[in-house]
Each structure stands twice: as structure tokens, then as C-alpha cells.
Short mmCIF file of C-alpha atoms in Angstrom, two decimals:
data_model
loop_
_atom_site.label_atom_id
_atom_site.label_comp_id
_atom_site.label_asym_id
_atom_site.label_seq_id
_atom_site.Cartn_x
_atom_site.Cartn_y
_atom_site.Cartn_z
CA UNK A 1 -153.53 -4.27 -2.91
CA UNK A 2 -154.02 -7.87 -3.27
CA UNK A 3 -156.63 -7.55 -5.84
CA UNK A 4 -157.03 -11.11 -6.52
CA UNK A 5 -159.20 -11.40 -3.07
CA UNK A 6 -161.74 -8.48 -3.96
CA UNK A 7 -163.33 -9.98 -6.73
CA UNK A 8 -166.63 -11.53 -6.53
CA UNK A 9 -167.38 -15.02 -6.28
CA UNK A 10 -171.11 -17.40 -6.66
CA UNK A 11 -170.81 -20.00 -4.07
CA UNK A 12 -174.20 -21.76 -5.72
CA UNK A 13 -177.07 -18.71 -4.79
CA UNK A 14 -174.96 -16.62 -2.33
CA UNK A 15 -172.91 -13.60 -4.26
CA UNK A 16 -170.06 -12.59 -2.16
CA UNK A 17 -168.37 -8.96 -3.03
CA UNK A 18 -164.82 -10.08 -2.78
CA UNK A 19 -163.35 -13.51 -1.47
CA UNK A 20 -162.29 -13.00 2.24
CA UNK A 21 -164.40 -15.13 4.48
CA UNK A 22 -164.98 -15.17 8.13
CA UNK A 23 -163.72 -18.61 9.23
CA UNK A 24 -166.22 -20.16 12.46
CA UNK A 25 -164.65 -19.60 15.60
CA UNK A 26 -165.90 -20.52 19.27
CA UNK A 27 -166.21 -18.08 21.77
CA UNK A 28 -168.73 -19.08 24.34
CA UNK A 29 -170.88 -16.02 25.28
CA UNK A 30 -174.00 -17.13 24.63
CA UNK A 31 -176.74 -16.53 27.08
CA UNK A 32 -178.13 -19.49 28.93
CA UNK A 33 -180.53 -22.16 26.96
CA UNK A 34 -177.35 -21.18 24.35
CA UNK A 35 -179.09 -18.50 22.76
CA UNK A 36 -177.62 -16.50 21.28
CA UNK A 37 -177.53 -12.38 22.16
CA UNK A 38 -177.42 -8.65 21.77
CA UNK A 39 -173.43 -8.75 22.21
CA UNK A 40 -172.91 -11.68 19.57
CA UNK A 41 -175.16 -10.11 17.01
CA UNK A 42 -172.85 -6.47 17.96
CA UNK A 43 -169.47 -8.91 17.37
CA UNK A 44 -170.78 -10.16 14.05
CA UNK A 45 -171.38 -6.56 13.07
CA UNK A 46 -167.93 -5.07 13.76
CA UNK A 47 -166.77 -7.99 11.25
CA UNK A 48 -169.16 -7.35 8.58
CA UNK A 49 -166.86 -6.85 5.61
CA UNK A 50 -165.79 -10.35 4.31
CA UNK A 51 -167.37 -11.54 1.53
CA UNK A 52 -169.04 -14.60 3.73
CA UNK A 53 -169.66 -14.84 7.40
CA UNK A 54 -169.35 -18.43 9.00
CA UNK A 55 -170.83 -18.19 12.11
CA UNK A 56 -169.28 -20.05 14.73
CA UNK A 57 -170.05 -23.73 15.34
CA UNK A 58 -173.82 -23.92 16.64
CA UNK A 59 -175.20 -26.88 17.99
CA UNK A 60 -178.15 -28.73 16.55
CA UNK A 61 -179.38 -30.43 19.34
CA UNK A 62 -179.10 -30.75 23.55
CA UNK A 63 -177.09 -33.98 22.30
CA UNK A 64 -174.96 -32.42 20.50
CA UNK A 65 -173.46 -29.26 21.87
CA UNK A 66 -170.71 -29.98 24.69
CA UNK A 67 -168.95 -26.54 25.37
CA UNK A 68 -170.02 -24.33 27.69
CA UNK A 69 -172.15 -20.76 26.44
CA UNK A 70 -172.18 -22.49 22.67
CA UNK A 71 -175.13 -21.16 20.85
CA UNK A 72 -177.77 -23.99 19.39
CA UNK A 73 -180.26 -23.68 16.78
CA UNK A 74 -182.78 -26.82 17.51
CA UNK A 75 -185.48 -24.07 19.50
CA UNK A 76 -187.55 -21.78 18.57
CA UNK A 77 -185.64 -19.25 21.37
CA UNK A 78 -182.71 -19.71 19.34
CA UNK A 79 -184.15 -18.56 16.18
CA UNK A 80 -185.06 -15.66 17.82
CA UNK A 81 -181.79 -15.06 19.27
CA UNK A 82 -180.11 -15.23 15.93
CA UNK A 83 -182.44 -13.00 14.15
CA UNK A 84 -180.28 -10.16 16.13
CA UNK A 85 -177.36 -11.42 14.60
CA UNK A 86 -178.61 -11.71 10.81
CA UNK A 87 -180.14 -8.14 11.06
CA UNK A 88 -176.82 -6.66 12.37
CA UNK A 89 -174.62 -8.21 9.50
CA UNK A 90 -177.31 -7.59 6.59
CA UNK A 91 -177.77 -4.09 7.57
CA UNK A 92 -174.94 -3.25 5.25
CA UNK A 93 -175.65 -6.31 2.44
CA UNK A 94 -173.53 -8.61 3.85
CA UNK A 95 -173.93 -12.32 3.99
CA UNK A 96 -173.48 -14.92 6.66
CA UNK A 97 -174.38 -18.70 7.17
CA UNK A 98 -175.04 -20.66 9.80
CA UNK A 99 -172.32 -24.01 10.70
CA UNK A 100 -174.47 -26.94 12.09
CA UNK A 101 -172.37 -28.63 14.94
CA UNK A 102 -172.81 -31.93 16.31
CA UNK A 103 -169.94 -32.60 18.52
CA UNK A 104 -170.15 -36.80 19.03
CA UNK A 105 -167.99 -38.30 21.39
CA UNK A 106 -165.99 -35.08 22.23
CA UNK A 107 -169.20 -34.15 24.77
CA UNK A 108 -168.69 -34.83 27.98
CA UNK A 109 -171.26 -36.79 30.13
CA UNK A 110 -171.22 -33.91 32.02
CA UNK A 111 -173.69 -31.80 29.38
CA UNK A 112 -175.66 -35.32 29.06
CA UNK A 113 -177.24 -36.28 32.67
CA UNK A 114 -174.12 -39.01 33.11
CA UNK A 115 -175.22 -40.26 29.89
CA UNK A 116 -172.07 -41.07 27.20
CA UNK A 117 -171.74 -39.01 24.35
CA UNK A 118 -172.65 -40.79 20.81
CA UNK A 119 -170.30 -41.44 17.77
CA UNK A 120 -169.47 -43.53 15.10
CA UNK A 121 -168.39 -46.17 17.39
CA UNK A 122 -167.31 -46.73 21.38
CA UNK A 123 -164.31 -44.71 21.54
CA UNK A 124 -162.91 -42.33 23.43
CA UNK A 125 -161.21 -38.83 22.56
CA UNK A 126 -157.69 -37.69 24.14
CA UNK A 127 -157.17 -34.99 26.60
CA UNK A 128 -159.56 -32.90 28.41
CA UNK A 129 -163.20 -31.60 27.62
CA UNK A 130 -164.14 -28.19 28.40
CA UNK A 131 -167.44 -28.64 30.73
CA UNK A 132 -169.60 -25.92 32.87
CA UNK A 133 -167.12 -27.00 35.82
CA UNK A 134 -163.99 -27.11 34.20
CA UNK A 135 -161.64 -29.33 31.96
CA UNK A 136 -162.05 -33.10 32.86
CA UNK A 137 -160.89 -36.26 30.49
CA UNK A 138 -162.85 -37.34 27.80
CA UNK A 139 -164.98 -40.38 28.40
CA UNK A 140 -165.77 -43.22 26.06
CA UNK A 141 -168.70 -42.64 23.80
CA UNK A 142 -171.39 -45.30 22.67
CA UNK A 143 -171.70 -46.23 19.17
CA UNK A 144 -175.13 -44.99 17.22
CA UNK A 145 -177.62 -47.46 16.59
CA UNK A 146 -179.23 -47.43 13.61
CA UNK A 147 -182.08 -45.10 14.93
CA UNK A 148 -179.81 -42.58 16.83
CA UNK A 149 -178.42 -42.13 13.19
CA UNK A 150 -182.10 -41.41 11.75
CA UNK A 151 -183.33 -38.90 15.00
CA UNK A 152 -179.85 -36.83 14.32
CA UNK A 153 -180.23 -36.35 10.57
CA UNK A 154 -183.77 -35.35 11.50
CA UNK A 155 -181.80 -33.01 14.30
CA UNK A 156 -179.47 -31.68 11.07
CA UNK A 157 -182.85 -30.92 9.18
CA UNK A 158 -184.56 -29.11 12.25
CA UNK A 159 -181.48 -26.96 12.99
CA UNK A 160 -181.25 -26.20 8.92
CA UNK A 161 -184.68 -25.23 9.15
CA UNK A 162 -184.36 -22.67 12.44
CA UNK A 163 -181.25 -21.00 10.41
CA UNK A 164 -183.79 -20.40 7.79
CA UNK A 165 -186.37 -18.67 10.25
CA UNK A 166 -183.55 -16.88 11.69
CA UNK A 167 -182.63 -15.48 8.41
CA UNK A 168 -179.03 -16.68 7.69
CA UNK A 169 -178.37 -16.55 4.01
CA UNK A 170 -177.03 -20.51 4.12
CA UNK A 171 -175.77 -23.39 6.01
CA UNK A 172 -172.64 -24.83 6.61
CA UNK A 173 -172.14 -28.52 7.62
CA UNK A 174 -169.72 -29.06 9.95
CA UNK A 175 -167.72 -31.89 8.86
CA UNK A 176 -163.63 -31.49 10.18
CA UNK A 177 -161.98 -31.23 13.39
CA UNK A 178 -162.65 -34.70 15.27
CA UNK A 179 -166.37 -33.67 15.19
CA UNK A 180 -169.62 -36.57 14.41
CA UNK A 181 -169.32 -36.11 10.37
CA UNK A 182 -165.51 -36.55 10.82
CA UNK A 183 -166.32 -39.62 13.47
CA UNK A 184 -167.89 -41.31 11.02
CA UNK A 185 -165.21 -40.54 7.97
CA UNK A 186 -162.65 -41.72 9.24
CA UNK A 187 -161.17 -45.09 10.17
CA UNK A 188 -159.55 -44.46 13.34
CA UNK A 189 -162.98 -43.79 14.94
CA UNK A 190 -165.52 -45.59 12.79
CA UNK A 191 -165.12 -49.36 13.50
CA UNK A 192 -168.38 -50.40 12.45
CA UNK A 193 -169.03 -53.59 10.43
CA UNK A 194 -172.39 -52.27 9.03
CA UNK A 195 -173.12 -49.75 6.03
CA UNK A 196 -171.58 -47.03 7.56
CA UNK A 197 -168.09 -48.40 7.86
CA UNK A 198 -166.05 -50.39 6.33
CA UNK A 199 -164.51 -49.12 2.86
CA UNK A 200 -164.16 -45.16 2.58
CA UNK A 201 -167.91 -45.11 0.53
CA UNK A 202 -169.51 -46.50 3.41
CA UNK A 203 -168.12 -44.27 5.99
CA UNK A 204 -168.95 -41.44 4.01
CA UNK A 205 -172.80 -42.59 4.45
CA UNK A 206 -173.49 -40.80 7.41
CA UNK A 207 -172.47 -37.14 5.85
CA UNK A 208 -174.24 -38.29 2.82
CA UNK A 209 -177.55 -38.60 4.86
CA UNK A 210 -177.01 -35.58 6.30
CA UNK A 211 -176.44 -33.61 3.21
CA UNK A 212 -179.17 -34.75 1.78
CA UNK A 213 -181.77 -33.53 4.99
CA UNK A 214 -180.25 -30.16 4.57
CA UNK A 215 -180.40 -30.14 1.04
CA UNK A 216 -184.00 -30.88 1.40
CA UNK A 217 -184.28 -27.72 3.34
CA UNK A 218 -181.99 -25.33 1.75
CA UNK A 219 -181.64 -26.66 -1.91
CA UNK A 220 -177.66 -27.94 -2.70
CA UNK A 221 -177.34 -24.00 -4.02
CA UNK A 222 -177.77 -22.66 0.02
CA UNK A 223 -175.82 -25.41 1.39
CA UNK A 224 -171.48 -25.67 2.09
CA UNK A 225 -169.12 -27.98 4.06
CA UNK A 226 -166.12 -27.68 6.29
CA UNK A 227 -164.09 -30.89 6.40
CA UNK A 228 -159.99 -31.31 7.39
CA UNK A 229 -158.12 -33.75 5.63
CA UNK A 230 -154.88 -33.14 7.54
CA UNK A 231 -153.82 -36.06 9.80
CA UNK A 232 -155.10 -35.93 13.20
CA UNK A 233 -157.92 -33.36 14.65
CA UNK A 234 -159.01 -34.21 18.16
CA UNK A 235 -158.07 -38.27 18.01
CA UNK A 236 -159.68 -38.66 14.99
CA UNK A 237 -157.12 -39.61 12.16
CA UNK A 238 -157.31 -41.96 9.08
CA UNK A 239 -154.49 -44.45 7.50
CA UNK A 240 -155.37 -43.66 3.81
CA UNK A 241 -156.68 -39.93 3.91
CA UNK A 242 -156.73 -39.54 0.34
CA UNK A 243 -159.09 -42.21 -0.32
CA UNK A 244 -162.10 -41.46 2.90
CA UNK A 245 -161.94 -37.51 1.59
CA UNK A 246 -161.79 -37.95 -2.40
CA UNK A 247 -165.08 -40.66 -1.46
CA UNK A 248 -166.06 -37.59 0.56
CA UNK A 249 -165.27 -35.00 -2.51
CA UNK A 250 -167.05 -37.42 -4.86
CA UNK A 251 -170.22 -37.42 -2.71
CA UNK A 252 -170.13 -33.22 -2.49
CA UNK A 253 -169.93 -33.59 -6.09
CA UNK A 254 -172.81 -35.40 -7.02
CA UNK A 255 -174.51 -33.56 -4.04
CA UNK A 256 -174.19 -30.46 -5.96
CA UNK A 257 -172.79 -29.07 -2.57
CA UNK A 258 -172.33 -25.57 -3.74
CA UNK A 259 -169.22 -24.63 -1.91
CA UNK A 260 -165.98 -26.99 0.30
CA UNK A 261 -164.15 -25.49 3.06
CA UNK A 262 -160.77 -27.14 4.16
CA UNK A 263 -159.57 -26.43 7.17
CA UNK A 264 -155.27 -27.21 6.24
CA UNK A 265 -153.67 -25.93 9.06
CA UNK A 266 -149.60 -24.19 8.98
CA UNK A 267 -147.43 -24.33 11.71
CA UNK A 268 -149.49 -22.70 14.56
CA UNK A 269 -152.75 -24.54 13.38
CA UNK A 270 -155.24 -25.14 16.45
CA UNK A 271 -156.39 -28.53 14.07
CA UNK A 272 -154.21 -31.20 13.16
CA UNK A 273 -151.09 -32.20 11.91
CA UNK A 274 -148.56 -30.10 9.63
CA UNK A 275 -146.43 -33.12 8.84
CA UNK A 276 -148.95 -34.67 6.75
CA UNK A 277 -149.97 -34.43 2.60
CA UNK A 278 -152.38 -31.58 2.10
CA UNK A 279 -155.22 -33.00 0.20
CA UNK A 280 -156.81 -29.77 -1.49
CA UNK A 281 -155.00 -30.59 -5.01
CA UNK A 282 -157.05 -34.27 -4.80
CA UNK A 283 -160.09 -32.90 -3.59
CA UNK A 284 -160.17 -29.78 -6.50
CA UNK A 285 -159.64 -32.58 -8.75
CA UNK A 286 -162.91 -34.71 -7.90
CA UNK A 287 -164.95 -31.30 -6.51
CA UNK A 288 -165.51 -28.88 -9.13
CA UNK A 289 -167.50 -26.17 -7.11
CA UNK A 290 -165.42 -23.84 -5.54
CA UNK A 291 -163.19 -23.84 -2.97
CA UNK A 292 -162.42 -22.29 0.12
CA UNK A 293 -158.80 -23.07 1.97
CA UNK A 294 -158.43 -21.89 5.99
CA UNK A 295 -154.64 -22.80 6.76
CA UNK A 296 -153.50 -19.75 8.74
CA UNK A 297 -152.82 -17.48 5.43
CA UNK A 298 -151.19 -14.06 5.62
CA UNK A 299 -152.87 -11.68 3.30
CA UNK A 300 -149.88 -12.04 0.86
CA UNK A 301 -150.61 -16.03 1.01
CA UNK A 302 -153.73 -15.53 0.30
CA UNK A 303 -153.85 -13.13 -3.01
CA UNK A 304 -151.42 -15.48 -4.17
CA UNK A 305 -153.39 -18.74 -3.60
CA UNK A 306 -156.67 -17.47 -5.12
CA UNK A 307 -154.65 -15.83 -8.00
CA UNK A 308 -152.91 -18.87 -8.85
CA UNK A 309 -156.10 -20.99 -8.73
CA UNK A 310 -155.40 -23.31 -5.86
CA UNK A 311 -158.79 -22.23 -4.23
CA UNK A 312 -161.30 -19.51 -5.25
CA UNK A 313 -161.71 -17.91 -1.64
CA UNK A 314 -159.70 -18.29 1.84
CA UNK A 315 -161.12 -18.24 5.08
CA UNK A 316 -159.86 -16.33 8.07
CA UNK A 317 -160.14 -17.53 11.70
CA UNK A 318 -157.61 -16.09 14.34
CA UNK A 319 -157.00 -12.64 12.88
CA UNK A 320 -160.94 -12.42 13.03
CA UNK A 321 -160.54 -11.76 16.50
CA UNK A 322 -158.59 -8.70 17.14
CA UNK A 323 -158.97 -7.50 13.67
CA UNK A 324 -162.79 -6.67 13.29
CA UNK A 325 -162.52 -5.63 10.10
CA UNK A 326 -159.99 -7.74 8.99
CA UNK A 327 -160.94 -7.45 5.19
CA UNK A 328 -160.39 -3.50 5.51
CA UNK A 329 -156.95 -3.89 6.85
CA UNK A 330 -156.21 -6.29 3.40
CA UNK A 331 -157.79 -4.16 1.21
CA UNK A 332 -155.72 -1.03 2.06
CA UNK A 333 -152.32 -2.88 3.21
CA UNK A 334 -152.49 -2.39 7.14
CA UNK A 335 -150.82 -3.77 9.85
CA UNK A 336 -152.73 -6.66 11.82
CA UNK A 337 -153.81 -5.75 15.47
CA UNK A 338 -151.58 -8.64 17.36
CA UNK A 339 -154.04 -11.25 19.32
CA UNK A 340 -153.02 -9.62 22.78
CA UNK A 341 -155.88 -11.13 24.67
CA UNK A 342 -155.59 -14.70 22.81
CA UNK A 343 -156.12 -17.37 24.15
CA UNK A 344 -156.79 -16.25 27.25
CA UNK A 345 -160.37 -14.02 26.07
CA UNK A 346 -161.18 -16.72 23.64
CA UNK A 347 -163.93 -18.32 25.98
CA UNK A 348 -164.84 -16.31 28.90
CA UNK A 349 -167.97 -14.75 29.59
CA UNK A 350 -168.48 -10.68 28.57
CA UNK A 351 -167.61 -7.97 25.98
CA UNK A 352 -163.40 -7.75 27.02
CA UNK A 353 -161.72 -9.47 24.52
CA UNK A 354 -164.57 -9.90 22.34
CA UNK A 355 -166.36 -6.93 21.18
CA UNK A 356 -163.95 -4.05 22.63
CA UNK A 357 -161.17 -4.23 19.60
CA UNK A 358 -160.86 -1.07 17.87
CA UNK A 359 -161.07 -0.78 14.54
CA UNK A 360 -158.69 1.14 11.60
CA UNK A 361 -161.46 3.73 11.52
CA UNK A 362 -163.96 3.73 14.12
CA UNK A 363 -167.57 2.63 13.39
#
């Protein structure tokens, strides 16, 4: 059933044995000094299966990472940590990669000593931050200078080079949801008059720079990023989004980035608007490495997608959770475990909700 998503698929030097990927997804049970654990490295395990793990968003520096139990990767205690988790999920040959996170302005000064969080430019995000003592408003960021830009590239490199000790098979760049990258993309948040705003090239300096640190780690054939060209994501929205994200497809392109996630969300999307242009058609266009769609797919929607040609893999998020392994229940046509605990396991501490779904046949 659905044969289209069990072929393989070369995403640059990673061979994946069908086309099912684990989307990231948050869920804040890391152990303190966010490092990462016995029971994460178990939860990656049950899901072993898809073609490509995306671990969930991991923060690349102190800076950076504003939600509470998120794993890092800028120590060497992380490394360690994550080692667990690589082990588990190549036990059986599978493959996973590591999402670099830097969160900008949507940290609270809470995770900072008072400080402001950094972005693109002095702005503040809507609603409510998630901090160690509960949900409080955003406050405004600072803009980067010039040399806050240049120590978090370096950050991006360090944290590219810890997934590498830890033994991930690749790096994602985390470039969609409101996040830094996205900050700096797009003109509702990046007001700067410099070289990093302005007209849609400019702003698309900043992931440029990053790319390249990474690159210089990994090689372009290791190396993937998430972005979501869909109207709004956390404050963060754009007048003109096919022009900032075909710039952005254009860089990718002569990056050599070896694989694009887009994050396209349907009508119970957690990111962004549904009333908007999708953008994937543009960005295949300009991107000719291959393409991964998350936009809340059934399994039908997503044979048919990859069949068609519209993208050469989808990524699941959501079904992830209660469905550990997911691809199993595609593969032989069976019914979806409903999210039962959702949202309310999605962040609290300990195995319930987390590692204590049963699967079709147990492990």
C-alpha cells in the first residue's frame, strides 16, 4: 500500500530506505544542563522506521534555547548525551540528523539573566513564552550587532560540529517557524538598513552565513533546511513571500544544500496561516535537490504527493507521537492510534505520554 513512499531516496550522502520522515517535534524531557537522556534516546528508538529522523529542535547555544527541558548541542555533555540517542536509532540502520535551533527574540529574558533576547531587529513576538515558571508575554528583543552575528554563526559551526561527535548522520538548519533564520528572512521582523536587510538578497545573508559554517563542517552533501513560507509563524510574516523564499531557494541552490524541508501547514497546522499561497511549486522551480513537504498529510496525501512529483519525501510530525512506528502502520494500511494525550503530554516531564504508546506489534 502506498508504494510510492517506500522507495528509496539520496538526500546528497544520506540513503534513506523509503521516503517517510520523522518531522522535529518539541517535547521537553531533557535532563538538566539540556542534555539529552536514556528516555529520549528509548523514544527515538520506538520510531526508528522512517526513512530520516529529524530530531527535535536542539539549541546551539545558552543564547539560544528558550523552552524549558530543550536539549542543546554547544557542550561537550551534550554530545555525550546524544550518543545514546544515535546508537539506539542506528542499531537497526536507520538514519537521523540533528536540527540546529536558535530561537531569537522568541526567548524570554527569563532563560537570559534579565538580558533581552537577540534578533534581526528590536521587536517583539505576540503572545506568551513558555519559561521554567510558566507562560509570560514576550518581551522586545535587541537587534544583533554586527559581532553578535559573527559569535552565532561560530555558535551554528560549534553545535554542527558536537552533532558530528555525537554521531548523527547530518544536520538540519532550522530556518521556519518565527525562529532567528526566519527573523532575519523576513520583512516584518528584519528592519535593518545594513547588508542584512533591505531587498529579499540581503535578508537572506544571515542564513547564507550560516550555511556556509555548517557546510564547512559537514560538506553541502550532510547538510538540509527547514524553512515555512506560509504567512505568519510566531509574528514573523512577510508582504512579498514569494520573492524573500525564491532569494532563499536560490541561495540553497548554489549552496548545494542537499535536501529543503517546508513546513506548509493544512487546517489544524500548529505554524502559520492556511489562507495564504503555498510556495513549494516556486521554490521546486529555483531548488532542484529534493524536497521534503510537512503540511499535516494523511498517508493517502502523501503517496499521492510524492507519486505525482510535487515533493520527493513528506515529513510527519503529530502522528509521530502516538504512532511510534508510524511508517509500519503506512506500509501495511493501519489505523492511526488517535493523539489521546495531545497536547496536554506534549511538554511535561517523564515517560507518560511520551515513551508508553504501544505499538502494532510490540518491540
Amino acid at each position: 500500500m502506498h508504494d510510492a513512499l517506500f522507495q528509496p531516496l539520496s538526500i546528497g550522502a544520506i540513503e534513506t530506505k523509503n521516503r517517510i520522515m520523522m518531522a522535529p517535534l518539541t517535547r521537553g524531557r531533557s535532563d538538566p544542563g539540556s542534555i539529552p537522556n536514556t528516555m529520549m534516546a528509548e523514544y527515538y528508538r520506538q520510531r526508528s522506521g522512517a526513512g530520516l529522523i529529524i530530531s527535535e529542535a536542539t539549541g546551539i547555544s545558552v543564547e539560544g534555547l528558550g523552552w524549558p527541558a530543550a536539549p542543546g548541542a554547544w557542550s561537550a555533555a551534550q554530545a555525550e548525551g546524544w550518543k545514546l540517542t544515535t546508537a539506539a536509532v542506528h542499531r537497526d540502520g536507520d538514519k537521523i540528523v540533528l536540527q540546529l535551533w536558535h530561537m531569537g527574540r522568541i526567548v524570554h529574558p527569563d532563560f537570559l539573566g534579565g538580558e533581552p533576547g537577540v534578533s534581526a531587529s528590536a521587536t517583539t513576538a505576540p503572545d506568551h513564552a513558555h519559561t521554567p515558571t510558566g507562560r509570560k508575554p514576550h518581551e522586545q528583543a535587541r537587534a544583533a550587532t554586527k559581532a553578535d552575528i559573527v559569535r552565532i554563526v561560530e555558535d551554528y559551526a560549534r553545535a554542527a560540529a558536537n552533532a558530528k561527535v555525537a554521531g548523527f548522520d547530518g544536520v538540519q538548519l532550522h530556518g521556519a517557524n518565527g525562529y532567528l533564520v526566519d527573523q532575519f528572512l523576513r520583512s516584518g521582523t528584519n528592519l535593518r538598513t545594513d547588508e542584512y536587510g533591505g531587498s529579499a538578497e540581503n535578508r537572506t545573508r544571515f542564513m547564507r552565513e550560516v550555511l556556509e559554517a555548517i557546510i564547512a563542517v559537514w560538506g553541502a552533501d550532510h547538510v538540509g533546511i527547514r524553512l515555512s513560507p506560509n504567512g505568519d509563524s510566531q509574528g514573523c510574516d512577510d508582504g512579498d513571500p514569494a520573492s524573500i523564499f525564491g532569494a532563499a531557494a536560490k541561495v540553497l541552490q548554489e549552496l548545494k544544500v542537499s535536501w529543503l524541508e517546508l513546513r506548509q501547514p493544512g487546517p489544524e497546522g500548529t505554524f502559520g496561516r492556511t489562507d495564504v499561497p503555498q510556495q513549494d511549486g516556486l521554490i521546486r522551480a529555483l531548488f532542484k535537490g529534493p524536497l521534503v513537504l510537512n503540511s499535516d498529510y494523511t498517508a493517502a496525501g502523501a503517496a499521492t504527493d510524492v507519486a505525482n512529483g510535487r515533493c520527493d519525501a513528506i515529513s510527519f510530525g503529530r502522528p509521530y507521537i502516538s504512532n511510534p512506528d508510524l511508517t509500519e502502520r503506512i506500509r501495511v494500511g493501519a489505523e492511526w492510534a488517535p493523539n489521546t494525550n495531545v497536547p496536554k503530554s506534549w511538554y511535561l516531564p517523564g515517560p507518560e505520554g511520551y515513551v508508553d504508546y504501544p505499538a502494532l506489534v510490540p518491540a
